[in-house]
Coordinates of C-alpha atoms and ligand atoms in Angstrom, one line a residue:
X1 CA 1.2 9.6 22.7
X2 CA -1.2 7.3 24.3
X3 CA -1.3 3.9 23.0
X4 CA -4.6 3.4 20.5
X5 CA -5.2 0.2 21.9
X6 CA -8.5 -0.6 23.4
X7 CA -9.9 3.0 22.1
X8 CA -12.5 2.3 19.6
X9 CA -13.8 5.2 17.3
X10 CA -17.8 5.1 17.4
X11 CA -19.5 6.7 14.3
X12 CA -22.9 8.3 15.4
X13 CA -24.4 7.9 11.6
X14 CA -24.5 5.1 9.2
X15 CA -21.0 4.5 7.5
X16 CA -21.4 4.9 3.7
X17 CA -21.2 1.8 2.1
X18 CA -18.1 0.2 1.1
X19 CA -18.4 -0.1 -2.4
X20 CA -19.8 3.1 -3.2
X21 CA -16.6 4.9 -3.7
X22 CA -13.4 5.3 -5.6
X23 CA -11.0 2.6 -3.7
X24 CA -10.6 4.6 -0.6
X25 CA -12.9 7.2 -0.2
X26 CA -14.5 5.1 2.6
X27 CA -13.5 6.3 5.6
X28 CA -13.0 9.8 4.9
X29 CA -16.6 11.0 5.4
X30 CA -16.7 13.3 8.6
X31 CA -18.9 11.0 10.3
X32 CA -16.1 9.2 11.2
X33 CA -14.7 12.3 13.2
X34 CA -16.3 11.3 16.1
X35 CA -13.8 9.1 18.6
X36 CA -14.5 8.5 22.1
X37 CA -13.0 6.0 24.3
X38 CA -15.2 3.0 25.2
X39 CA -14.7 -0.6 26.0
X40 CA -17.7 -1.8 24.3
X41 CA -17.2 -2.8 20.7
X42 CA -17.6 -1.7 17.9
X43 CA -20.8 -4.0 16.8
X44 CA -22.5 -2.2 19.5
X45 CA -24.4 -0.3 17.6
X46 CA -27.6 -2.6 16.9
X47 CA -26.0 -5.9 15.2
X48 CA -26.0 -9.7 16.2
X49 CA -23.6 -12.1 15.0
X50 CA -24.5 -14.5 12.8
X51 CA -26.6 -18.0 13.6
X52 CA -27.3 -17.3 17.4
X53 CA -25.1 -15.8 20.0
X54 CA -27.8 -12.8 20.0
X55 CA -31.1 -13.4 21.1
X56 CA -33.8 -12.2 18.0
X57 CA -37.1 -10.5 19.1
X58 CA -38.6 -10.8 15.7
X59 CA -39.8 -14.9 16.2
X60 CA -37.1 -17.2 15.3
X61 CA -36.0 -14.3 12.5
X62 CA -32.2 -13.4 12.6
X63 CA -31.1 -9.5 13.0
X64 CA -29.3 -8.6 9.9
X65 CA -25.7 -8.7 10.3
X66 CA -23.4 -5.3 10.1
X67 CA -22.7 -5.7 6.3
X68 CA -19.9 -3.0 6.5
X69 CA -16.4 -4.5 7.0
X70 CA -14.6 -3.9 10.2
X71 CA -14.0 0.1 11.3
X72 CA -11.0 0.7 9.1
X73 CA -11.0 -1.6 6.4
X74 CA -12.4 -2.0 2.8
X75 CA -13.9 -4.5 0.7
X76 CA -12.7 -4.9 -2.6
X77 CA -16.0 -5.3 -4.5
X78 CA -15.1 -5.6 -8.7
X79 CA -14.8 -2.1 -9.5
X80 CA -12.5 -1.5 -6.9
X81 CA -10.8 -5.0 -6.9
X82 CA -9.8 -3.9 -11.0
X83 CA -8.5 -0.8 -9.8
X84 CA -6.3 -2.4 -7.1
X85 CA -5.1 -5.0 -9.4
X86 CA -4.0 -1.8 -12.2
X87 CA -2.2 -0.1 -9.1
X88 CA -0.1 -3.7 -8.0
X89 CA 0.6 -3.6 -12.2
X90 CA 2.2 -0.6 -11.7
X91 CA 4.3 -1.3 -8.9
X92 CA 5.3 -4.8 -10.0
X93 CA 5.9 -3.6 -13.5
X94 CA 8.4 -0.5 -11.9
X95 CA 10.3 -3.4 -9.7
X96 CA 10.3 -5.7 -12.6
X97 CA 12.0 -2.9 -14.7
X98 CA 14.7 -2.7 -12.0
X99 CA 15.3 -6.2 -11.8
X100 CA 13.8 -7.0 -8.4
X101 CA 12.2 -10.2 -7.5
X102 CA 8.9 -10.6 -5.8
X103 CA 8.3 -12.2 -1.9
X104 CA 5.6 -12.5 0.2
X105 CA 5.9 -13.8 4.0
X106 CA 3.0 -14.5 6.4
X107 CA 0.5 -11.4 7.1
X108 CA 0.5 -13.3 10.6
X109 CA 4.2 -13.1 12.3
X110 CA 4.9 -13.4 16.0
X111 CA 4.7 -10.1 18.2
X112 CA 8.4 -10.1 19.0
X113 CA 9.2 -9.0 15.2
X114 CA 8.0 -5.8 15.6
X115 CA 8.2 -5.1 19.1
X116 CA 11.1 -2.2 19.8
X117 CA 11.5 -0.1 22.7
X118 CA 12.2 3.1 20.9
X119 CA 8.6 4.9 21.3
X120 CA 7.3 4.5 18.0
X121 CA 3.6 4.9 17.0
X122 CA 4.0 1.8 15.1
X123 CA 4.3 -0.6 17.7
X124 CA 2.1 1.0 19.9
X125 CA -0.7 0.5 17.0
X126 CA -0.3 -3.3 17.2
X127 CA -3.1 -6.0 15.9
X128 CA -0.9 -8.0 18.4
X129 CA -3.1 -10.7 20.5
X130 CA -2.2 -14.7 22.0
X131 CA -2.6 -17.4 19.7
X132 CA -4.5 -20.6 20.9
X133 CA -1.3 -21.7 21.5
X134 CA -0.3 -19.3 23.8
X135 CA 2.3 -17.6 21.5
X136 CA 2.3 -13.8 21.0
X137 CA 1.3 -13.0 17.9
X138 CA 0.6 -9.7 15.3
X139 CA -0.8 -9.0 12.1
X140 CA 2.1 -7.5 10.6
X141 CA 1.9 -3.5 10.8
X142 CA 5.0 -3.3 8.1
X143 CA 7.0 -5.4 5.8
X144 CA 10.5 -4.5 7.0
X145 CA 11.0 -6.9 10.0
X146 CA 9.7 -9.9 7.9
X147 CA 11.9 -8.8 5.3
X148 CA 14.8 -9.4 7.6
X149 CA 13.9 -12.4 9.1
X150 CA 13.7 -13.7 5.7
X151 CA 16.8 -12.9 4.8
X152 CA 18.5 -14.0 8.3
X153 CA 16.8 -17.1 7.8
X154 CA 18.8 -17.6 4.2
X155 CA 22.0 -16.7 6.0
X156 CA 24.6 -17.7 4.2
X157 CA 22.7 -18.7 1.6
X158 CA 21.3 -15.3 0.5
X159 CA 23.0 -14.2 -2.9
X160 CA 24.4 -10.3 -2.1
X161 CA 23.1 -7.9 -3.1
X162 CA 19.8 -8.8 -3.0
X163 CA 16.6 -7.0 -4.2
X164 CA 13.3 -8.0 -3.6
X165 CA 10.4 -6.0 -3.9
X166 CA 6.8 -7.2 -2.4
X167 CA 2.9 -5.8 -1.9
X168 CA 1.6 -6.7 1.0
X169 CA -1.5 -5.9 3.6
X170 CA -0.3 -4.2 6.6
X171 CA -2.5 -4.0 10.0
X172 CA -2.1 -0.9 12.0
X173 CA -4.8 0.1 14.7
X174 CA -4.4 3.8 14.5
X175 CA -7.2 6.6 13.9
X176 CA -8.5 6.5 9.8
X177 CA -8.0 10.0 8.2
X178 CA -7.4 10.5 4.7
X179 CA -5.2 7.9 3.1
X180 CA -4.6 6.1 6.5
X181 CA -6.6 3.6 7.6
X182 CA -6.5 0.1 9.7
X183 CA -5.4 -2.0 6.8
X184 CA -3.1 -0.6 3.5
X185 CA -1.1 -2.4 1.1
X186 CA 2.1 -1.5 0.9
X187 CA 4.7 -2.0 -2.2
X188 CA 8.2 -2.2 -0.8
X189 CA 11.2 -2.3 -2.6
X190 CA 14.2 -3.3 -0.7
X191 CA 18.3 -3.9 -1.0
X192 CA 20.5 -5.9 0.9
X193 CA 24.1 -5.8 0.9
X194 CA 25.0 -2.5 -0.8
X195 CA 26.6 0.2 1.2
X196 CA 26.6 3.1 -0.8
X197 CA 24.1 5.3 -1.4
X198 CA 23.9 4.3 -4.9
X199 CA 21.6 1.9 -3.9
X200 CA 19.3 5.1 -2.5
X201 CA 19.3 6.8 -5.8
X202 CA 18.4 3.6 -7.1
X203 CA 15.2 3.1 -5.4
X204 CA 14.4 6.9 -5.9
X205 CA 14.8 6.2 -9.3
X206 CA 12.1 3.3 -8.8
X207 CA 9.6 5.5 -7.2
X208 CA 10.1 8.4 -9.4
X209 CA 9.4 6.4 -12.4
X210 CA 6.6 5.2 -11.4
X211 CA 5.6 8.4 -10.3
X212 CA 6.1 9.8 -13.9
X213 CA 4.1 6.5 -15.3
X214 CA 1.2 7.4 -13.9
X215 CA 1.0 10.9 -14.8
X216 CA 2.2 12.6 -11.7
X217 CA 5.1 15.1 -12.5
X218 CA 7.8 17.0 -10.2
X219 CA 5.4 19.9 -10.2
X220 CA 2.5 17.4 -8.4
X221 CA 4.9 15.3 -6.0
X222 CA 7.8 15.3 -4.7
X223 CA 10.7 13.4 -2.4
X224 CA 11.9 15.0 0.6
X225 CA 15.7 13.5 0.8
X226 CA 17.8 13.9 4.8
X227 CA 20.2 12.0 6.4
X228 CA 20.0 10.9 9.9
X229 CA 23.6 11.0 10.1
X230 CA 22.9 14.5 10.4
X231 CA 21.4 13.9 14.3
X232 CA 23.8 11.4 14.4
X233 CA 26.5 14.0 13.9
X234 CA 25.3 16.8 17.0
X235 CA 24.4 13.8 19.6
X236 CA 28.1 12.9 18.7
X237 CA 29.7 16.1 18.8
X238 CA 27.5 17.1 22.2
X239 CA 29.3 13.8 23.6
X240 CA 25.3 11.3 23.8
X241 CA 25.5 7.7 23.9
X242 CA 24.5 6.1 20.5
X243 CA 21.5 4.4 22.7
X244 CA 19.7 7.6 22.9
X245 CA 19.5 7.7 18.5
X246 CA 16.4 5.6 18.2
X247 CA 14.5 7.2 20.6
X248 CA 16.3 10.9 19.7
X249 CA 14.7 10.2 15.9
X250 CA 11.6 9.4 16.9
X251 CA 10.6 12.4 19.2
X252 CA 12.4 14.8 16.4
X253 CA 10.3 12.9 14.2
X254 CA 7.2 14.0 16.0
X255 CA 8.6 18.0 15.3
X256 CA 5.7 18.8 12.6
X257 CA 2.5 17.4 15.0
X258 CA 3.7 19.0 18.3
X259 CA 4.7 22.2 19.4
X260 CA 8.5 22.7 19.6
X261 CA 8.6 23.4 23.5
X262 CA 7.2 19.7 23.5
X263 CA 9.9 17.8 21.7
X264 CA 12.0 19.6 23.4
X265 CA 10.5 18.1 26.8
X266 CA 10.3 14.9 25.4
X267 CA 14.3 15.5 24.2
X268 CA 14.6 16.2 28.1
X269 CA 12.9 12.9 29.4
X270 CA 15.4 10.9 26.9
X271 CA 18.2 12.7 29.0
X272 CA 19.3 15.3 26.0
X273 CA 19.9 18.6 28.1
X274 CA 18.4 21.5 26.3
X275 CA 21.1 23.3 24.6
X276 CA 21.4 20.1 22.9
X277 CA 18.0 19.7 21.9
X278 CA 18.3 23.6 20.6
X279 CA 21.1 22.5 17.9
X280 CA 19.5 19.6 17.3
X281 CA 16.6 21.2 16.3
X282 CA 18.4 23.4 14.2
X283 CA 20.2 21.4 12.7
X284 CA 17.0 20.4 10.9
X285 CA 16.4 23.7 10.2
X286 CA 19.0 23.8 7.5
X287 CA 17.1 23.9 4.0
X288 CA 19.9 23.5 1.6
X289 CA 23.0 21.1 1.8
X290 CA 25.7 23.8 1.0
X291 CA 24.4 25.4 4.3
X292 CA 24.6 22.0 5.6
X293 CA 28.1 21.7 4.3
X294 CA 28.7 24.8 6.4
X295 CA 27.2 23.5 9.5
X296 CA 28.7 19.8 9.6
X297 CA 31.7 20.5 7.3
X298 CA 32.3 18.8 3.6
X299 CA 33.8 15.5 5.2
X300 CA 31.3 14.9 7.0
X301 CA 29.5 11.6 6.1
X302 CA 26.0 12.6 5.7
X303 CA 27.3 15.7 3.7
X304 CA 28.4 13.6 1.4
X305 CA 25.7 10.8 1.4
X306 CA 23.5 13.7 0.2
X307 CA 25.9 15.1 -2.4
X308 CA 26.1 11.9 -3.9
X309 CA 22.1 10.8 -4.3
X310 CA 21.6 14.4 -5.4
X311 CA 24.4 14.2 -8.1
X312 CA 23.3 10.2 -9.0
X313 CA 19.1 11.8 -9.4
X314 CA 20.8 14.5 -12.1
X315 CA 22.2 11.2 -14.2
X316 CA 19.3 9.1 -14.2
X317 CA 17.0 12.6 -14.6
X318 CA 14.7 13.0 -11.5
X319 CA 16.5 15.5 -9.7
X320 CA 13.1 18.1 -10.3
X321 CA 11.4 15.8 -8.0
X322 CA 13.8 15.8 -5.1
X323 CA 14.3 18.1 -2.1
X324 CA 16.8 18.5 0.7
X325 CA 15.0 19.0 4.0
X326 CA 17.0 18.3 7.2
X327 CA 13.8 17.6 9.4
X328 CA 12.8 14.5 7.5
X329 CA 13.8 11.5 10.1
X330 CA 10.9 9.4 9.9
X331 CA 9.0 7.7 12.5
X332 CA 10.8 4.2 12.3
X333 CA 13.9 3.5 15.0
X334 CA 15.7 1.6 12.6
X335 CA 16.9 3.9 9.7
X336 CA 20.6 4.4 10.2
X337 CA 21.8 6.8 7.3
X338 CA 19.9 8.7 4.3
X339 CA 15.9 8.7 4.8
X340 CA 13.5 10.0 2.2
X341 CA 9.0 11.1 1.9
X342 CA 7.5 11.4 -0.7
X343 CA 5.0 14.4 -0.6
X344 CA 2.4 16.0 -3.0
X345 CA 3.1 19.3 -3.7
X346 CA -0.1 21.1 -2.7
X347 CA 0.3 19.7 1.2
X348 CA -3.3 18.0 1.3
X349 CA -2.0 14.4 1.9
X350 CA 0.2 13.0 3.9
X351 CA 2.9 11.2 3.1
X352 CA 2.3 9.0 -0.1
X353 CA 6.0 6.4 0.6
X354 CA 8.3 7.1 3.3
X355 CA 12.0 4.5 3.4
X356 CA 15.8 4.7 4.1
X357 CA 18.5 2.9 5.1
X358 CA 18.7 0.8 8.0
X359 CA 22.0 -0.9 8.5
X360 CA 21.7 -2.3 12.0
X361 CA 18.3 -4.0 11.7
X362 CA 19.6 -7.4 10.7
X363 CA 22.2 -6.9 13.9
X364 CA 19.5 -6.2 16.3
X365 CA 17.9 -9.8 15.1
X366 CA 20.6 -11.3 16.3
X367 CA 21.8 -11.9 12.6
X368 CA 25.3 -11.1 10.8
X369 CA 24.6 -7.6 9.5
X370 CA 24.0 -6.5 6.1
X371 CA 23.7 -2.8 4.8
X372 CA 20.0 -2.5 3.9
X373 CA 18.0 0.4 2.2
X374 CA 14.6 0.2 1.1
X375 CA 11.1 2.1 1.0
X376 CA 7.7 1.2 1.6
X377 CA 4.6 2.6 -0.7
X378 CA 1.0 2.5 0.5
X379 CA -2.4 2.2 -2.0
X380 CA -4.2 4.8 0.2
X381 CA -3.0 8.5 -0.7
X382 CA -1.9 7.5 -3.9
X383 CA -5.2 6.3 -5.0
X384 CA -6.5 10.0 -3.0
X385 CA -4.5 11.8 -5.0
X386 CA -4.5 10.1 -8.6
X387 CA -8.4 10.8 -8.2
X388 CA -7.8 14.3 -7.2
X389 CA -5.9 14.9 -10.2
X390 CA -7.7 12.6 -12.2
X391 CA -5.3 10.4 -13.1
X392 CA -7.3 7.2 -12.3
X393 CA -7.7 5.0 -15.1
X394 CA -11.5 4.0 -15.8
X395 CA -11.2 0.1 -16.2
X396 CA -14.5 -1.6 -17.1
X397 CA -15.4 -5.3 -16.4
X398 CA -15.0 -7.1 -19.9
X399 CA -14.9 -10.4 -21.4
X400 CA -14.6 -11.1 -25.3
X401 CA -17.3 -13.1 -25.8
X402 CA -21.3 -13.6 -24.2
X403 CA -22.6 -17.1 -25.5
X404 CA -26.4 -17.8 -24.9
X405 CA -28.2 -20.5 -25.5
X406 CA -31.6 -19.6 -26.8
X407 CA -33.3 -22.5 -26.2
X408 CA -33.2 -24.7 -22.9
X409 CA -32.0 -28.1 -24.9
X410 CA -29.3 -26.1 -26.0
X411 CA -27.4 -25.2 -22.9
X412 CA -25.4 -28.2 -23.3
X413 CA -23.8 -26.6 -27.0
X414 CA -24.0 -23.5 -25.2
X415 CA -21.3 -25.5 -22.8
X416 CA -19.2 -26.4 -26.0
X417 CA -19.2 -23.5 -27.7
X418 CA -17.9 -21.4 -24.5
X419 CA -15.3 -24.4 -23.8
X420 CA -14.1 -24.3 -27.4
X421 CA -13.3 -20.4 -27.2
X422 CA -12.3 -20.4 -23.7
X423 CA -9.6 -22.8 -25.1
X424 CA -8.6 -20.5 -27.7
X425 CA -7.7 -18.1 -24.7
X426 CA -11.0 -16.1 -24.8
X427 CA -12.8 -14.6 -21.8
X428 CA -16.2 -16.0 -22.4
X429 CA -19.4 -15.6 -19.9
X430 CA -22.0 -18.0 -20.9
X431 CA -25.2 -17.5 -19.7
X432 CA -26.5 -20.1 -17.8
X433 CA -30.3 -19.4 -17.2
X434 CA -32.2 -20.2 -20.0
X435 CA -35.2 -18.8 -21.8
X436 CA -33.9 -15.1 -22.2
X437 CA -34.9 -13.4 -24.6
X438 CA -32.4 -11.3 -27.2
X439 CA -32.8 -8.4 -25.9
X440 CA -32.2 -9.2 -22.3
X441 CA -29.1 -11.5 -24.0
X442 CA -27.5 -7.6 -25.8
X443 CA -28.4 -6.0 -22.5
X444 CA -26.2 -8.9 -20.7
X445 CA -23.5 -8.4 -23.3
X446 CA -23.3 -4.4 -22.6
X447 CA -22.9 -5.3 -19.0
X448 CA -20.4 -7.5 -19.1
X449 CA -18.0 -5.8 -21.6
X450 CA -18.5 -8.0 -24.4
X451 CA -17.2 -7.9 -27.8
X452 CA -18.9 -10.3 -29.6
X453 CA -22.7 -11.7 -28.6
X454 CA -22.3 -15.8 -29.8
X455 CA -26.0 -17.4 -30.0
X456 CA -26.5 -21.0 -30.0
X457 CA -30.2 -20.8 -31.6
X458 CA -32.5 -24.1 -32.7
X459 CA -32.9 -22.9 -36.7
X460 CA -28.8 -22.4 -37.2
X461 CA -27.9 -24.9 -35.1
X462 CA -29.5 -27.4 -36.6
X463 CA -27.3 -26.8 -39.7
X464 CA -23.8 -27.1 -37.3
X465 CA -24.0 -23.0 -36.9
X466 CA -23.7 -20.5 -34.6
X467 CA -24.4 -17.1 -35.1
X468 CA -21.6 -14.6 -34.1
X469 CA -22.3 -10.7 -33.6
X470 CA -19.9 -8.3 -33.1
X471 CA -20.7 -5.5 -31.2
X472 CA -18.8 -3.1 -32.1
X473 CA -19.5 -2.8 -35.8
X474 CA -22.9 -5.2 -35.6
X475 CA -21.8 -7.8 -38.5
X476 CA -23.6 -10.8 -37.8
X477 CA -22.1 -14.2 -39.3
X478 CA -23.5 -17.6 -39.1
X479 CA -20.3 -19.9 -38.8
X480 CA -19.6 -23.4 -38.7
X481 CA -19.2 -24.7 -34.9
X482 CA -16.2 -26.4 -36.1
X483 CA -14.7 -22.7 -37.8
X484 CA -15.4 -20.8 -34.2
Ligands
HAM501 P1 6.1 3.8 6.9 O1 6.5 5.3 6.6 O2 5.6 3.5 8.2 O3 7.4 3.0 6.5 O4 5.0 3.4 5.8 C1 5.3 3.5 4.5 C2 4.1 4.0 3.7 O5 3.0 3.1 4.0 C3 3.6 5.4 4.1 O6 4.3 6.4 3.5 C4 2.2 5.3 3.7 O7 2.1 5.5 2.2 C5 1.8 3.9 3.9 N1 1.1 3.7 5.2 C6 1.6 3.5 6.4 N2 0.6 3.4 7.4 C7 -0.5 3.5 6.7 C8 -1.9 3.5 7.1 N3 -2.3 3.3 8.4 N4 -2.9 3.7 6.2 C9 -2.5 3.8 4.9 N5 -1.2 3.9 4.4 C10 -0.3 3.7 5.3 C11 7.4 1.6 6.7 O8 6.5 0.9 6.8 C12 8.8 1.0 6.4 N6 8.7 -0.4 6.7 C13 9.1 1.2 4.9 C14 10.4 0.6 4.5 C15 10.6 -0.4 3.7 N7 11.6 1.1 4.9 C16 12.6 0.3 4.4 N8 12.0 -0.6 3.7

């Protein structure tokens, strides 16, 4: 595939704006359809940058800037900032529940990270550019790399096993469709230093509980579970050098976008002669793991990798969501062993968390090597589908309590009152215009999710009292300032 770089996708109509939509619904208006290749960017269309650089015809009067963000991304206004915040509560809560412990690393890491020669879409969709220093830089398209340099640079140090979890803003420049974009956050979960594939069924386990917490059941989603031991196994037994594995994965991977003549020419250009790409093709075929059982033989590692996570998923109880198909290998060069997608059953998204194990990763950084498995979770198709289904919670900006001032000379007790609940633990918004009238000062509290409407007014307050109105069951009480 040709590399994404440099293409810019020009929009003939107005974008919609950013905030008028569920989280994500953004990009997904067919307006954005439109792609052609140009070198000119993507402010062409009519803006000027802000204080000078473009020249204003309208006497000394700046253009207005582009006020959507750049092609690709969102803003975050409130309603959508309060929905992001419930989805992060769900994944930190999941990873909490497992005993994971949260990390961050820089969204900034230098190119080399991610920069593998296996053919990957991923590092051909770069945010990669020279710093002022002259280093080679990237936004980070993925968590994973990071991940391991952390836990090279602990070394010794790092306690095994280790699980971390982390949500994080990826950069990827590749063409926004539904659920993908140029920037997602992704929630990873992650384990170091555990070989067996318990440590698989633990992380399914993650996801699928926090599939089940937000509504969606086995009938709405589920996980597509492989090994790539499985390729492993036919390069092996048709006598191919380990090398070609990477690459092998990543063209097989590419098995559901193109035509199967074409992997099989891109098998050819790695060197795999075709008979070989014929069985390895399918071998991904196979649909059920007795018939893989058949094929590879019941002592065959992957066979058994498989039995295992399928058997561990009927213990902890998620087994409905779970699915053997041989032609997951994901698009990443570094999974080494079991690999697993997790799908929604009607086929309208694609995929909502892909992850596996990688066991060389930490090797090919140079480090001691670790067994690691781990899975990585974007906001985007989740979000689509939770709306879909309706399973978005409604969250509504709200505060406890609204204190005005009625009276100018007041604002200052207005200013006490709102410190002394505010250091009770309240949420207080306290007006701080003056002169509004009561029912602007009921209109404010509806709009900001009040519960109680406190007013610092000249006749009560000249006794020590503020008057105190709940809004739910409109009681009114004068109380002491001192009693509040
Ligand atoms: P990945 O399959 O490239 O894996 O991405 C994981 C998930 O991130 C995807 O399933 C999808 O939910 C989301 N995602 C990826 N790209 C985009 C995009 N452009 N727009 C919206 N969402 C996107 C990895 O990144 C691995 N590092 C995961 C991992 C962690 N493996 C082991 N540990």
């Amino acid at each position: 595939m040709a590399s994404m770089l440099g293409r810019v996708f020009v929009q003939q109509t107005p974008r919609p704006s950013a905030g008028n939509s569920l989280y994500s619904r953004i990009l997904n208006s067919p307006k954005l359809k439109t792609s052609l290749r140009a070198t000119s960017t993507d402010r062409k269309a009519g803006t000027s940058t802000i204080g000078g650089g473009s020249s204003s015809s309208s006497g000394g009067k700046q253009q207005k800037i582009d006020t959507n963000p750049p092609r690709g991304t969102r803003d975050f206004p409130p309603d959508e900032k309060r929905l992001q915040n419930w989805l992060f509560g769900e994944f930190e809560q999941v990873s909490r529940t497992f005993g994971f412990e949260q990390i961050d690393f820089p969204v900034l890491e230098s190119e080399e990270l991610f920069v593998r020669k296996a053919g990957e879409e991923i590092t051909e969709q770069l945010y990669n550019f020279e710093d002022k220093g002259g280093r080679r830089v990237s936004l980070r398209p993925e968590l994973t790399p990071s991940l391991a340099r952390l836990a090279l640079q602990k070394g010794k140090g790092l306690p095994l096993p280790t699980k971390w979890f982390a949500i994080g803003q990826c950069w990827r420049y590749e063409r926004a469709t539904r659920g993908r974009r140029r920037e997602h956050y992704q929630w990873n979960m992650d384990i170091i230093g555990v070989q067996g594939v318990e440590a698989e069924a633990e992380l399914l386990a993650a996801i699928t509980q926090f599939f089940a917490g937000v509504g969606l059941t086995s009938s709405d989603v589920g996980i597509k579970v492989s090994s790539r031991k499985v390729l492993q196994q036919v390069l092996e037994t048709c006598g191919l050098e380990n090398d070609a594995f990477g690459p092998v994965c990543i063209m097989v991977d590419k098995m559901d976008k193109l035509p199967r003549e074409k992997v099989v020419d891109g098998l050819r250009d790695l060197g795999i002669p075709d008979n070989t790409a014929e069985k390895i093709l399918s071998a991904l075929e196979v649909k059920d793991v007795s018939d893989l059982e058949g094929l590879l033989g019941s002592d065959n590692e992957a066979v058994m990798d498989l039995k295992r996570v399928f058997e561990l998923a009927k213990s902890y109880g998620y087994d409905d969501y779970l699915v053997f198909d041989a032609s997951v290998v994901r698009g990443l060069a570094y999974y080494t062993g079991i690999v697993f997608e997790g799908f929604d059953r009607a086929g309208n998204l694609r995929a909502i968390c892909g992850g596996g194990r990688y066991d060389k990763l930490l090797e090919t950084f140079g480090g001691e090597n670790h067994p690691c498995v781990g899975f990585g979770f974007g906001d985007a198709v989740i979000v689509e589908l939770l709306s879909d289904k309706g399973l978005l919670p409604s969250i509504g900006h709200s505060v406890d309590d609204l204190v005005v001032a009625m009276d100018v000379d007041l604002h200052s007790v207005g200013c006490r009152v709102a410190s002394k609940l505010r250091s009770q633990g309240k949420r207080v918004d306290l007006v701080l215009e003056s002169g509004k009238k009561m029912k602007w000062a009921f209109k404010q509290a509806e709009r900001c999710g009040a519960s109680r409407l406190v007013l610092v007014a000249p006749d009560e307050w000249e006794k020590g009292l503020v008057r105190v109105k709940d809004l739910q069951t409109r009681e009114e009480q004068d109380i002491p300032f001192e009693s509040i």
